[in-house]
Amino acid sequence: MTEFTPVSGLIGGLMIGLSSILMLLGAGRIAGISGIYGGLLTPAKGDLGWRIMFVGGLILGGATWPLLANPLPVDLQVSWPIMLFAGLLVGFGTRLGSGCTSGHGVCGIGRLAPRSMIATLTFMAAAGMTTFVIRHIFGG
């Protein structure tokens, strides 16, 4: 998918922002996916149900979307073991950084949290450097 789609991007961004505000105002929780998922692994008493529903909704939405819409073809550039290893590295990174892009970039910046602003700048700088290295050093 290489088309420039500012309207759908804006609508999607507004929906993400609105959902994070609703979660904060309605449940008093930050919609950071890594924190929600991490809470499933080490649940506090009475704190499990909403986390299961949240993560279940993410999984159900991802599984249902191809049935309702015209699915895009998926062409993996690496093997499944490498994908799984990369996922574990992302999980480690979110624990090391005390949150993920959804927690820091969407919710934290919206709350004007300095730690989240620094984390998001770090994410973006790392993404830029990675893109530069892959494109210009390795010639990908």
PDB file of C-alpha atoms in Angstrom:
ATOM      1  CA  MET A   1       0.000   0.000   0.000  1.00  0.00           C
ATOM      2  CA  THR A   2       1.796   3.099  -1.210  1.00  0.00           C
ATOM      3  CA  GLU A   3      -1.023   5.576  -1.805  1.00  0.00           C
ATOM      4  CA  PHE A   4      -1.076   8.898   0.020  1.00  0.00           C
ATOM      5  CA  THR A   5      -4.290   8.792   2.062  1.00  0.00           C
ATOM      6  CA  PRO A   6      -4.392  11.806   4.385  1.00  0.00           C
ATOM      7  CA  VAL A   7      -8.146  11.666   5.030  1.00  0.00           C
ATOM      8  CA  SER A   8      -8.235   8.033   6.162  1.00  0.00           C
ATOM      9  CA  GLY A   9      -5.036   8.638   8.145  1.00  0.00           C
ATOM     10  CA  LEU A  10      -6.615  11.628   9.881  1.00  0.00           C
ATOM     11  CA  ILE A  11      -9.798   9.698  10.644  1.00  0.00           C
ATOM     12  CA  GLY A  12      -7.818   6.748  12.008  1.00  0.00           C
ATOM     13  CA  GLY A  13      -5.658   9.035  14.141  1.00  0.00           C
ATOM     14  CA  LEU A  14      -8.728  10.796  15.526  1.00  0.00           C
ATOM     15  CA  MET A  15     -10.308   7.442  16.375  1.00  0.00           C
ATOM     16  CA  ILE A  16      -7.160   6.295  18.194  1.00  0.00           C
ATOM     17  CA  GLY A  17      -6.977   9.577  20.102  1.00  0.00           C
ATOM     18  CA  LEU A  18     -10.663   9.470  21.010  1.00  0.00           C
ATOM     19  CA  SER A  19     -10.431   5.883  22.221  1.00  0.00           C
ATOM     20  CA  SER A  20      -7.442   6.713  24.430  1.00  0.00           C
ATOM     21  CA  ILE A  21      -9.314   9.685  25.920  1.00  0.00           C
ATOM     22  CA  LEU A  22     -12.389   7.541  26.553  1.00  0.00           C
ATOM     23  CA  MET A  23     -10.289   4.893  28.284  1.00  0.00           C
ATOM     24  CA  LEU A  24      -8.578   7.499  30.457  1.00  0.00           C
ATOM     25  CA  LEU A  25     -11.796   9.305  31.384  1.00  0.00           C
ATOM     26  CA  GLY A  26     -14.007   6.222  31.607  1.00  0.00           C
ATOM     27  CA  ALA A  27     -11.710   3.751  33.320  1.00  0.00           C
ATOM     28  CA  GLY A  28      -8.888   5.936  34.602  1.00  0.00           C
ATOM     29  CA  ARG A  29      -6.406   3.818  32.640  1.00  0.00           C
ATOM     30  CA  ILE A  30      -3.747   4.574  30.057  1.00  0.00           C
ATOM     31  CA  ALA A  31      -4.315   2.711  26.780  1.00  0.00           C
ATOM     32  CA  GLY A  32      -0.689   1.579  26.483  1.00  0.00           C
ATOM     33  CA  ILE A  33      -0.760  -1.859  24.897  1.00  0.00           C
ATOM     34  CA  SER A  34       2.467  -3.164  26.435  1.00  0.00           C
ATOM     35  CA  GLY A  35       1.344  -2.157  29.933  1.00  0.00           C
ATOM     36  CA  ILE A  36      -2.071  -3.738  29.434  1.00  0.00           C
ATOM     37  CA  TYR A  37      -0.524  -6.934  28.091  1.00  0.00           C
ATOM     38  CA  GLY A  38       2.161  -6.953  30.808  1.00  0.00           C
ATOM     39  CA  GLY A  39      -0.616  -6.750  33.392  1.00  0.00           C
ATOM     40  CA  LEU A  40      -1.971 -10.023  32.019  1.00  0.00           C
ATOM     41  CA  LEU A  41       1.327 -11.722  32.835  1.00  0.00           C
ATOM     42  CA  THR A  42       1.461 -10.383  36.397  1.00  0.00           C
ATOM     43  CA  PRO A  43      -2.163  -9.543  37.262  1.00  0.00           C
ATOM     44  CA  ALA A  44      -3.177  -7.608  40.351  1.00  0.00           C
ATOM     45  CA  LYS A  45      -6.286  -8.710  42.198  1.00  0.00           C
ATOM     46  CA  GLY A  46      -9.433  -7.562  40.392  1.00  0.00           C
ATOM     47  CA  ASP A  47      -7.421  -6.187  37.478  1.00  0.00           C
ATOM     48  CA  LEU A  48      -7.621  -9.056  35.022  1.00  0.00           C
ATOM     49  CA  GLY A  49     -11.065  -8.884  33.390  1.00  0.00           C
ATOM     50  CA  TRP A  50     -10.737  -5.573  31.569  1.00  0.00           C
ATOM     51  CA  ARG A  51      -7.258  -6.512  30.356  1.00  0.00           C
ATOM     52  CA  ILE A  52      -8.529  -9.790  28.880  1.00  0.00           C
ATOM     53  CA  MET A  53     -11.376  -7.924  27.166  1.00  0.00           C
ATOM     54  CA  PHE A  54      -9.015  -5.259  25.779  1.00  0.00           C
ATOM     55  CA  VAL A  55      -6.442  -7.706  24.381  1.00  0.00           C
ATOM     56  CA  GLY A  56      -9.211 -10.039  23.197  1.00  0.00           C
ATOM     57  CA  GLY A  57     -10.776  -7.126  21.310  1.00  0.00           C
ATOM     58  CA  LEU A  58      -7.471  -6.390  19.599  1.00  0.00           C
ATOM     59  CA  ILE A  59      -7.102 -10.025  18.543  1.00  0.00           C
ATOM     60  CA  LEU A  60     -10.746 -10.333  17.480  1.00  0.00           C
ATOM     61  CA  GLY A  61     -10.557  -7.093  15.496  1.00  0.00           C
ATOM     62  CA  GLY A  62      -7.434  -8.236  13.687  1.00  0.00           C
ATOM     63  CA  ALA A  63      -8.947 -11.636  12.924  1.00  0.00           C
ATOM     64  CA  THR A  64     -12.300 -10.208  11.800  1.00  0.00           C
ATOM     65  CA  TRP A  65     -11.072  -7.389   9.567  1.00  0.00           C
ATOM     66  CA  PRO A  66      -9.963  -9.616   6.633  1.00  0.00           C
ATOM     67  CA  LEU A  67     -13.413 -11.231   6.653  1.00  0.00           C
ATOM     68  CA  LEU A  68     -15.178  -7.866   6.378  1.00  0.00           C
ATOM     69  CA  ALA A  69     -12.842  -5.981   4.073  1.00  0.00           C
ATOM     70  CA  ASN A  70     -10.772  -6.730   1.024  1.00  0.00           C
ATOM     71  CA  PRO A  71      -7.608  -8.115   2.658  1.00  0.00           C
ATOM     72  CA  LEU A  72      -4.270  -6.952   1.367  1.00  0.00           C
ATOM     73  CA  PRO A  73      -1.817  -9.630   0.279  1.00  0.00           C
ATOM     74  CA  VAL A  74       0.849 -10.390   2.863  1.00  0.00           C
ATOM     75  CA  ASP A  75       4.355 -11.124   1.660  1.00  0.00           C
ATOM     76  CA  LEU A  76       6.686 -11.794   4.588  1.00  0.00           C
ATOM     77  CA  GLN A  77      10.246 -10.759   3.853  1.00  0.00           C
ATOM     78  CA  VAL A  78      11.677 -12.936   6.647  1.00  0.00           C
ATOM     79  CA  SER A  79      10.926 -16.327   8.157  1.00  0.00           C
ATOM     80  CA  TRP A  80       8.482 -16.902  11.028  1.00  0.00           C
ATOM     81  CA  PRO A  81      11.279 -17.658  13.540  1.00  0.00           C
ATOM     82  CA  ILE A  82      12.864 -14.284  12.771  1.00  0.00           C
ATOM     83  CA  MET A  83       9.447 -12.597  13.109  1.00  0.00           C
ATOM     84  CA  LEU A  84       8.951 -14.242  16.510  1.00  0.00           C
ATOM     85  CA  PHE A  85      12.438 -13.230  17.632  1.00  0.00           C
ATOM     86  CA  ALA A  86      11.778  -9.655  16.498  1.00  0.00           C
ATOM     87  CA  GLY A  87       8.534  -9.665  18.479  1.00  0.00           C
ATOM     88  CA  LEU A  88      10.400 -10.769  21.587  1.00  0.00           C
ATOM     89  CA  LEU A  89      12.910  -7.953  21.059  1.00  0.00           C
ATOM     90  CA  VAL A  90      10.052  -5.460  20.792  1.00  0.00           C
ATOM     91  CA  GLY A  91       8.555  -6.830  24.012  1.00  0.00           C
ATOM     92  CA  PHE A  92      11.916  -6.492  25.754  1.00  0.00           C
ATOM     93  CA  GLY A  93      12.280  -2.954  24.442  1.00  0.00           C
ATOM     94  CA  THR A  94       8.869  -1.901  25.704  1.00  0.00           C
ATOM     95  CA  ARG A  95       9.738  -3.184  29.172  1.00  0.00           C
ATOM     96  CA  LEU A  96      13.130  -1.489  29.054  1.00  0.00           C
ATOM     97  CA  GLY A  97      11.526   1.786  27.912  1.00  0.00           C
ATOM     98  CA  SER A  98       8.661   1.534  30.421  1.00  0.00           C
ATOM     99  CA  GLY A  99       6.065   1.545  27.666  1.00  0.00           C
ATOM    100  CA  CYS A 100       5.366   1.353  23.978  1.00  0.00           C
ATOM    101  CA  THR A 101       4.507   3.839  21.262  1.00  0.00           C
ATOM    102  CA  SER A 102       0.808   3.725  22.125  1.00  0.00           C
ATOM    103  CA  GLY A 103       1.402   4.436  25.794  1.00  0.00           C
ATOM    104  CA  HIS A 104       4.058   7.097  25.325  1.00  0.00           C
ATOM    105  CA  GLY A 105       3.292   8.456  21.860  1.00  0.00           C
ATOM    106  CA  VAL A 106      -0.486   8.628  22.003  1.00  0.00           C
ATOM    107  CA  CYS A 107      -1.424   8.781  25.662  1.00  0.00           C
ATOM    108  CA  GLY A 108       1.702  10.252  27.249  1.00  0.00           C
ATOM    109  CA  ILE A 109       2.154  13.108  24.811  1.00  0.00           C
ATOM    110  CA  GLY A 110      -1.573  13.857  25.076  1.00  0.00           C
ATOM    111  CA  ARG A 111      -1.067  14.234  28.849  1.00  0.00           C
ATOM    112  CA  LEU A 112       2.062  16.371  28.247  1.00  0.00           C
ATOM    113  CA  ALA A 113       4.214  13.878  30.185  1.00  0.00           C
ATOM    114  CA  PRO A 114       7.905  14.821  29.768  1.00  0.00           C
ATOM    115  CA  ARG A 115       9.034  11.183  30.066  1.00  0.00           C
ATOM    116  CA  SER A 116       6.724  10.226  27.203  1.00  0.00           C
ATOM    117  CA  MET A 117       7.951  13.073  25.028  1.00  0.00           C
ATOM    118  CA  ILE A 118      11.555  11.954  25.516  1.00  0.00           C
ATOM    119  CA  ALA A 119      10.607   8.301  24.888  1.00  0.00           C
ATOM    120  CA  THR A 120       8.746   9.188  21.685  1.00  0.00           C
ATOM    121  CA  LEU A 121      11.642  11.298  20.416  1.00  0.00           C
ATOM    122  CA  THR A 122      13.923   8.331  21.139  1.00  0.00           C
ATOM    123  CA  PHE A 123      11.598   5.956  19.222  1.00  0.00           C
ATOM    124  CA  MET A 124      11.508   8.291  16.247  1.00  0.00           C
ATOM    125  CA  ALA A 125      15.277   8.881  16.243  1.00  0.00           C
ATOM    126  CA  ALA A 126      15.920   5.122  16.374  1.00  0.00           C
ATOM    127  CA  ALA A 127      13.465   4.574  13.510  1.00  0.00           C
ATOM    128  CA  GLY A 128      15.172   7.252  11.442  1.00  0.00           C
ATOM    129  CA  MET A 129      18.638   5.833  12.087  1.00  0.00           C
ATOM    130  CA  THR A 130      17.463   2.295  11.331  1.00  0.00           C
ATOM    131  CA  THR A 131      15.909   3.426   8.048  1.00  0.00           C
ATOM    132  CA  PHE A 132      19.088   5.279   7.096  1.00  0.00           C
ATOM    133  CA  VAL A 133      21.315   2.283   7.867  1.00  0.00           C
ATOM    134  CA  ILE A 134      19.096  -0.180   5.990  1.00  0.00           C
ATOM    135  CA  ARG A 135      18.725   2.061   2.936  1.00  0.00           C
ATOM    136  CA  HIS A 136      22.174   3.608   2.670  1.00  0.00           C
ATOM    137  CA  ILE A 137      24.577   1.270   4.433  1.00  0.00           C
ATOM    138  CA  PHE A 138      23.095  -2.133   3.556  1.00  0.00           C
ATOM    139  CA  GLY A 139      21.539  -0.927   0.291  1.00  0.00           C
ATOM    140  CA  GLY A 140      18.066  -2.353   1.011  1.00  0.00           C
TER     141      GLY A 140
END
